[in-house]
mmCIF file of C-alpha atoms in Angstrom:
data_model
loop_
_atom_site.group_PDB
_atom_site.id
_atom_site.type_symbol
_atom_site.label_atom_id
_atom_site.label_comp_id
_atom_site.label_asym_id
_atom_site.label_seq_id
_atom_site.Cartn_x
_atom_site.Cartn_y
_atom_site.Cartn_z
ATOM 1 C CA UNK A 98 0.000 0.000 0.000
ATOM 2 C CA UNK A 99 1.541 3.195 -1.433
ATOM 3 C CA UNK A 100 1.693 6.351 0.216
ATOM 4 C CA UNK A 101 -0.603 7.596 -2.863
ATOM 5 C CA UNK A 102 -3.456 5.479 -1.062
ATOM 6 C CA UNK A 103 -3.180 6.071 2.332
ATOM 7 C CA UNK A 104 -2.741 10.106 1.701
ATOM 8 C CA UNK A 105 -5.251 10.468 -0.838
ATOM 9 C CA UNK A 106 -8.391 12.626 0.235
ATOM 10 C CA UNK A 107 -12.098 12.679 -0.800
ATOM 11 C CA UNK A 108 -13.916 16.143 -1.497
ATOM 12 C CA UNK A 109 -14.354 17.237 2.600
ATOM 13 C CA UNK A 110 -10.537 16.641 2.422
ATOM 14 C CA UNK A 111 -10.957 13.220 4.441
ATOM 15 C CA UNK A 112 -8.293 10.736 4.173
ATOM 16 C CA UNK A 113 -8.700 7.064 4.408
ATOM 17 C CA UNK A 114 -7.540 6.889 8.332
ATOM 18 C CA UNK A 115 -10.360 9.517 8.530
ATOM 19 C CA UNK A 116 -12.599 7.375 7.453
ATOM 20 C CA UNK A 117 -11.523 3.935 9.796
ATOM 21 C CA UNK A 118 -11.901 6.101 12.564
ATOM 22 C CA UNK A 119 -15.458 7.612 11.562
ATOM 23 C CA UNK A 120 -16.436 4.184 11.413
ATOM 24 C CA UNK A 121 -14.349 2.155 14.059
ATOM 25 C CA UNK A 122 -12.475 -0.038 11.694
ATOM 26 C CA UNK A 123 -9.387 -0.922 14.296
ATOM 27 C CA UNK A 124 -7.991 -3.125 12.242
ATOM 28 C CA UNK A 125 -8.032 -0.763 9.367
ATOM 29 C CA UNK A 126 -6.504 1.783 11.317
ATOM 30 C CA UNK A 127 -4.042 -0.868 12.285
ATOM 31 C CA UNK A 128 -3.886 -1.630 8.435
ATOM 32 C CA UNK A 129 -3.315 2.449 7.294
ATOM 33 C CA UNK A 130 -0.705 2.874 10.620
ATOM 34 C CA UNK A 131 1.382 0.164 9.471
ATOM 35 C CA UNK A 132 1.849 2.079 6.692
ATOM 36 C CA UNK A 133 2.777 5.599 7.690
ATOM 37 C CA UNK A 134 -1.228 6.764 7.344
ATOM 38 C CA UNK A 135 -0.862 10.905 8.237
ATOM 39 C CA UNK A 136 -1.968 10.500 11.516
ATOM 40 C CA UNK A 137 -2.527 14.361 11.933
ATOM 41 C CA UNK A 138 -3.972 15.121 8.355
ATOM 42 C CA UNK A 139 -6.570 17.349 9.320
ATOM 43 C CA UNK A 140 -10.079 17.677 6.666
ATOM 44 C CA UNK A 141 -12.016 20.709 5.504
ATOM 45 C CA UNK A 142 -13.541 21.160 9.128
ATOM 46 C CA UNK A 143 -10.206 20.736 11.055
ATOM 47 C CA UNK A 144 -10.924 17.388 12.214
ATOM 48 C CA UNK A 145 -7.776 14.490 12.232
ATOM 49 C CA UNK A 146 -8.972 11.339 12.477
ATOM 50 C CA UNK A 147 -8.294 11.521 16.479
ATOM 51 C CA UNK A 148 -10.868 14.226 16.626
ATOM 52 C CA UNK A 149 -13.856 11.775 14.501
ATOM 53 C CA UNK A 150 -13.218 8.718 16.990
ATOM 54 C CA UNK A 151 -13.715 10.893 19.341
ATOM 55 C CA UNK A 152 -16.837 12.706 18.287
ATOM 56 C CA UNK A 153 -18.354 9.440 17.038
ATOM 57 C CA UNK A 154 -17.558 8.114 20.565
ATOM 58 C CA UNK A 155 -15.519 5.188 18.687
ATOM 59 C CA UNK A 156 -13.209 4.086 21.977
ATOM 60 C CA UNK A 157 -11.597 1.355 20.043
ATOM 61 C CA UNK A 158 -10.301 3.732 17.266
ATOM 62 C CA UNK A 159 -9.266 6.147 19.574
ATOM 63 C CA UNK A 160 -7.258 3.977 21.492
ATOM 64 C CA UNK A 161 -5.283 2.267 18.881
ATOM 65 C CA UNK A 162 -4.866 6.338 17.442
ATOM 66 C CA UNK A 163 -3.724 6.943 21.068
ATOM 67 C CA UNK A 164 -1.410 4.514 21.506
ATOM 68 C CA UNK A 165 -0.215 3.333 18.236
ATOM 69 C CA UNK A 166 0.252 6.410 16.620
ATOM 70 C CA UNK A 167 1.803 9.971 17.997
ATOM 71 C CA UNK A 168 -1.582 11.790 17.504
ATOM 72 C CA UNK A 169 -1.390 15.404 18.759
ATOM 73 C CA UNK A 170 -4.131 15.803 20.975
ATOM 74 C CA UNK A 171 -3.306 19.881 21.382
ATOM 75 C CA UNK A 172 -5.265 20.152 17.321
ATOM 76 C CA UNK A 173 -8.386 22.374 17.304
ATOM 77 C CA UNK A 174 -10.774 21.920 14.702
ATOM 78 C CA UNK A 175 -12.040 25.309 12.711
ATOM 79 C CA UNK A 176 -14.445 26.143 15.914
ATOM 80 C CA UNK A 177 -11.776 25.530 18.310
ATOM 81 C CA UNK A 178 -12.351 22.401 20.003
ATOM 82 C CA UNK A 179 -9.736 19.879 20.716
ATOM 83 C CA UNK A 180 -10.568 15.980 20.602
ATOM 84 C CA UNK A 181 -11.074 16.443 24.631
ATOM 85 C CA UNK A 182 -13.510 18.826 23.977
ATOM 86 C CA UNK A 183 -15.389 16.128 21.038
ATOM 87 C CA UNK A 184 -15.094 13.265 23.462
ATOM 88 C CA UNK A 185 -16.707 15.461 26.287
ATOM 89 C CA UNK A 186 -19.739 16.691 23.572
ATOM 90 C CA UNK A 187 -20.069 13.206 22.205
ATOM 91 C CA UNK A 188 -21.394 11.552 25.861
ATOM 92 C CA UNK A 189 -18.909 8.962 25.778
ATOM 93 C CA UNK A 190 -17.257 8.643 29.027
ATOM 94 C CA UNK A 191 -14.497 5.961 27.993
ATOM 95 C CA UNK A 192 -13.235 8.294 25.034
ATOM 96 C CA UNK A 193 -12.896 11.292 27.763
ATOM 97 C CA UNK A 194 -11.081 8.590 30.035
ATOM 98 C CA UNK A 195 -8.857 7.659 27.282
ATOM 99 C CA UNK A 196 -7.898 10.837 26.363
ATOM 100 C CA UNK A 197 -7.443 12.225 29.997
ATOM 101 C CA UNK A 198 -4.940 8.789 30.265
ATOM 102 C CA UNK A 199 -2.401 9.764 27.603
ATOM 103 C CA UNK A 200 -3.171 13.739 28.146
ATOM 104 C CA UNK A 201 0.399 15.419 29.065
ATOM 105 C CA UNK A 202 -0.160 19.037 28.317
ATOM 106 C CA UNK A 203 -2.051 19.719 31.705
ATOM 107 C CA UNK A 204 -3.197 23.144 29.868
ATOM 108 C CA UNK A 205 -5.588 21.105 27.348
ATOM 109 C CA UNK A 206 -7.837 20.707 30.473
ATOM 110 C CA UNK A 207 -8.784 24.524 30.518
ATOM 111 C CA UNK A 208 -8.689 25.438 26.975
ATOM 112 C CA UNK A 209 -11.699 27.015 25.384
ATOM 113 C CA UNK A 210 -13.329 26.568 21.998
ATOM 114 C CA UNK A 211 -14.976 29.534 20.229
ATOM 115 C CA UNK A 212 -18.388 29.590 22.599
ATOM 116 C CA UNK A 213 -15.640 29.994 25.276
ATOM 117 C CA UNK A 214 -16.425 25.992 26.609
ATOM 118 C CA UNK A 215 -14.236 24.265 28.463
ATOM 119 C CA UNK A 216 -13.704 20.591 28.271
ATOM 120 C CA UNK A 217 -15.435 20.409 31.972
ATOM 121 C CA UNK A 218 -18.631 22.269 30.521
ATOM 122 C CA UNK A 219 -19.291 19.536 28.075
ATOM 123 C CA UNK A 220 -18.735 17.175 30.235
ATOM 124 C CA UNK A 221 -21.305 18.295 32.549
ATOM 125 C CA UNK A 222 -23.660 19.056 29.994
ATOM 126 C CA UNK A 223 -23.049 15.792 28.852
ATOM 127 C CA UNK A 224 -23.938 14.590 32.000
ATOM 128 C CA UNK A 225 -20.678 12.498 32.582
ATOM 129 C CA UNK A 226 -20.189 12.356 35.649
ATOM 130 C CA UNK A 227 -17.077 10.206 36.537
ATOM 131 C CA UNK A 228 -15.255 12.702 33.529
ATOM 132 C CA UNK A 229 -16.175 15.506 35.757
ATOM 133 C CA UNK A 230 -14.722 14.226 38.801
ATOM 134 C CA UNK A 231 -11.247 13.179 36.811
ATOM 135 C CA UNK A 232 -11.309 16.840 35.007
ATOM 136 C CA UNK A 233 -11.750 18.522 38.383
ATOM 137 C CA UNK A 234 -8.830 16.361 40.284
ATOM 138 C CA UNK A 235 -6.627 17.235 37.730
ATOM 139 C CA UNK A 236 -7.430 20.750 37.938
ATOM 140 C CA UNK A 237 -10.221 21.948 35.475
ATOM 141 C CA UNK A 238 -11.422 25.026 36.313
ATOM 142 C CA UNK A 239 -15.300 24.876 37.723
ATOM 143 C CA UNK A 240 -14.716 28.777 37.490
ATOM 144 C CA UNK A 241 -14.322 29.298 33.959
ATOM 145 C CA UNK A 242 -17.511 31.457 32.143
ATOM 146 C CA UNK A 243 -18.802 30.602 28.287
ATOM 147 C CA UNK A 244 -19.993 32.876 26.080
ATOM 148 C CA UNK A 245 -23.365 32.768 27.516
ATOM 149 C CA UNK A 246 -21.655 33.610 31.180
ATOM 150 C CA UNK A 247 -22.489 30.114 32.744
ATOM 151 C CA UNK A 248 -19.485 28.443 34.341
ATOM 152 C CA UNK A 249 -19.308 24.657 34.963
ATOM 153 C CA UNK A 250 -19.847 25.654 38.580
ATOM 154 C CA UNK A 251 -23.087 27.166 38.094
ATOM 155 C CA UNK A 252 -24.123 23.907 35.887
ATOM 156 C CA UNK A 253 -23.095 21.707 38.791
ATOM 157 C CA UNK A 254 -25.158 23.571 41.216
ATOM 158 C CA UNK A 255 -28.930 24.366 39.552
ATOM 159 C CA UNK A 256 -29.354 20.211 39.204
ATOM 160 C CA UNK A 257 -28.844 20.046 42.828
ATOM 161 C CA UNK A 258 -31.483 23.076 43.586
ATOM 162 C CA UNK A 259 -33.837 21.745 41.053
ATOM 163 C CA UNK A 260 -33.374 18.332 42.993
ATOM 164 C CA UNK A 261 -34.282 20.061 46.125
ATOM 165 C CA UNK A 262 -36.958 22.186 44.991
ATOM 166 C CA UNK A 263 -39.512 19.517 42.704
ATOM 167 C CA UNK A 264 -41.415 18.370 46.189
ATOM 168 C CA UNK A 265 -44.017 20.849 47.593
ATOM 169 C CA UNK A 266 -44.079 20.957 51.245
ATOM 170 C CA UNK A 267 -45.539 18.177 53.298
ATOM 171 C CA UNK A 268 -48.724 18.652 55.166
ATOM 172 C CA UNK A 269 -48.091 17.418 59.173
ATOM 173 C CA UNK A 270 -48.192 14.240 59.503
ATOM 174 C CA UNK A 271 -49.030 13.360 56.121
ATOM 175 C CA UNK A 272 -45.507 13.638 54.404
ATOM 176 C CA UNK A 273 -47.081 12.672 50.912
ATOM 177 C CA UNK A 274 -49.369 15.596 50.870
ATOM 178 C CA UNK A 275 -48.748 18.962 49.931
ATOM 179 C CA UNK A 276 -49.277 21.317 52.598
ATOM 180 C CA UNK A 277 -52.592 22.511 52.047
ATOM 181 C CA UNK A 278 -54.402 25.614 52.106
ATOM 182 C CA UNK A 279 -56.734 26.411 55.204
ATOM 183 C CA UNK A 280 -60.258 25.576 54.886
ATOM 184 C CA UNK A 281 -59.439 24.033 51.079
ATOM 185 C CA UNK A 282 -57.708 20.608 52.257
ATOM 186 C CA UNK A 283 -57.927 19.279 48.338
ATOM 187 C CA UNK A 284 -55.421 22.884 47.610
ATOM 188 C CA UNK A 285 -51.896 22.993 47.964
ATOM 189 C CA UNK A 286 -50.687 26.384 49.929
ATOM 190 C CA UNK A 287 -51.803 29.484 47.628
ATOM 191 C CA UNK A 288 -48.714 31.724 46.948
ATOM 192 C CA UNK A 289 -49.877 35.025 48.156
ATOM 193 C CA UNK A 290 -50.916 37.439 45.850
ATOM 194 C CA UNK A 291 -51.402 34.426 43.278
ATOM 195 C CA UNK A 292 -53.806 32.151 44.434
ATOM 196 C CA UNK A 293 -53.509 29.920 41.758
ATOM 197 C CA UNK A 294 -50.179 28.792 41.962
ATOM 198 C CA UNK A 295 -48.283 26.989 44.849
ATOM 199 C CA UNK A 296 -46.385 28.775 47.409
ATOM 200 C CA UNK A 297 -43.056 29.614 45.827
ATOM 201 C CA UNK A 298 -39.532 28.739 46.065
ATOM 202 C CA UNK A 299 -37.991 31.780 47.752
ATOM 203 C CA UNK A 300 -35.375 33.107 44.700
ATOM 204 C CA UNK A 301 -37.244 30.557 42.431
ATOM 205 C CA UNK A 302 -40.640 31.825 41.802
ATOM 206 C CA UNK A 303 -41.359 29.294 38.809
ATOM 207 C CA UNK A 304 -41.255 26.283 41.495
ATOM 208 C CA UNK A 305 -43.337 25.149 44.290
ATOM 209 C CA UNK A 306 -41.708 25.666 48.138
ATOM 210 C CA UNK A 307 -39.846 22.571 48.468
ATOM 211 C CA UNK A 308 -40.123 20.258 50.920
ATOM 212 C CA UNK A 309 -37.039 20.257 53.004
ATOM 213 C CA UNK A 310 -35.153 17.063 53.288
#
């Protein structure tokens, strides 16, 4: 197999180790390696073939590309994201895993795309939630604000009020009950000024009090 073949790119620029790893064809990508495939050719988008196994969540291509190959995991595709930042979006945790395990360059872990994301706000959003704990032991930053001024911080905490907030508070005695209005036992607890809705969340007037514990 010539170097003519396994260079040779399609119309999106995509060369045949592109391709292996879109699909998870390890032993292709064994195949293509074994013959000096451009491990780092990057397509019309900025994606290497690193970057597609780890979009396409394909753990068995990107661990052959990992550890076969000297695949530079510091490549951004053309809206900045890095293939920590594709395994993060794509939901997979054992591509983030694999990635974090051969990941030298401790300053990949804060970089930002171009919505200002860090890998850790993928991750969350991802809802990965072993990658979020390794990210934030090896020093992610849970400080770090997108484009849209949310911070993996502020993702990590509105789950946990939401989780606190969805009960409406327990009538005495009857803890499955909402607390219910005086004199209408079948109401829960008017919120004042609004009779129709539920008391409210103090700070979060869209939900019903909670019911603590």
């Amino acid at each position: 197999m010539g170097s003519d073949i396994v260079g040779c790119r399609d119309a999106k620029g995509r060369t045949p180790l592109h391709a292996a790893a879109f699909a998870g064809h390890v032993d292709c990508i064994h195949l293509l390696l074994s013959h000096d495939a451009p491990v780092d050719a990057v397509d019309q988008s900025g994606f290497t073939p690193l970057m597609m196994a780890a979009e396409k969540g394909r753990d068995g291509a990107l661990e052959v590309l990992l550890t076969s190959s000297s695949a530079n995991l510091g490549l951004t595709d053309k809206d900045g994201n890095t293939a920590l930042h594709l395994a993060c979006s794509s939901g997979k945790e054992s591509c983030v895993m694999l990635i974090l395990d051969r990941l030298t360059d401790g300053a990949l872990l804060n970089t930002t795309n171009a919505a200002l994301q860090t890998p850790l706000h993928l991750a969350d959003r991802s809802g990965l939630k072993r990658a979020v704990e390794e990210l934030l032991s090896r020093g992610a930053s849970a400080q770090r604000a997108d484009e849209n001024g949310r911070s993996p911080e502020a993702q990590l905490v509105q789950p946990l009020i939401c989780l606190e907030a969805w009960l409406p508070l327990a009538t005495p005695g009857y803890p499955w009950l909402p607390l219910a209005t005086p004199g209408y036992p079948w109401l829960p607890l008017a919120n004042p000024g609004y009779p129709w809705l539920p008391l409210a969340t103090p700070g979060y007037p869209w939900l019903p009090l909670a019911n603590p514990g």
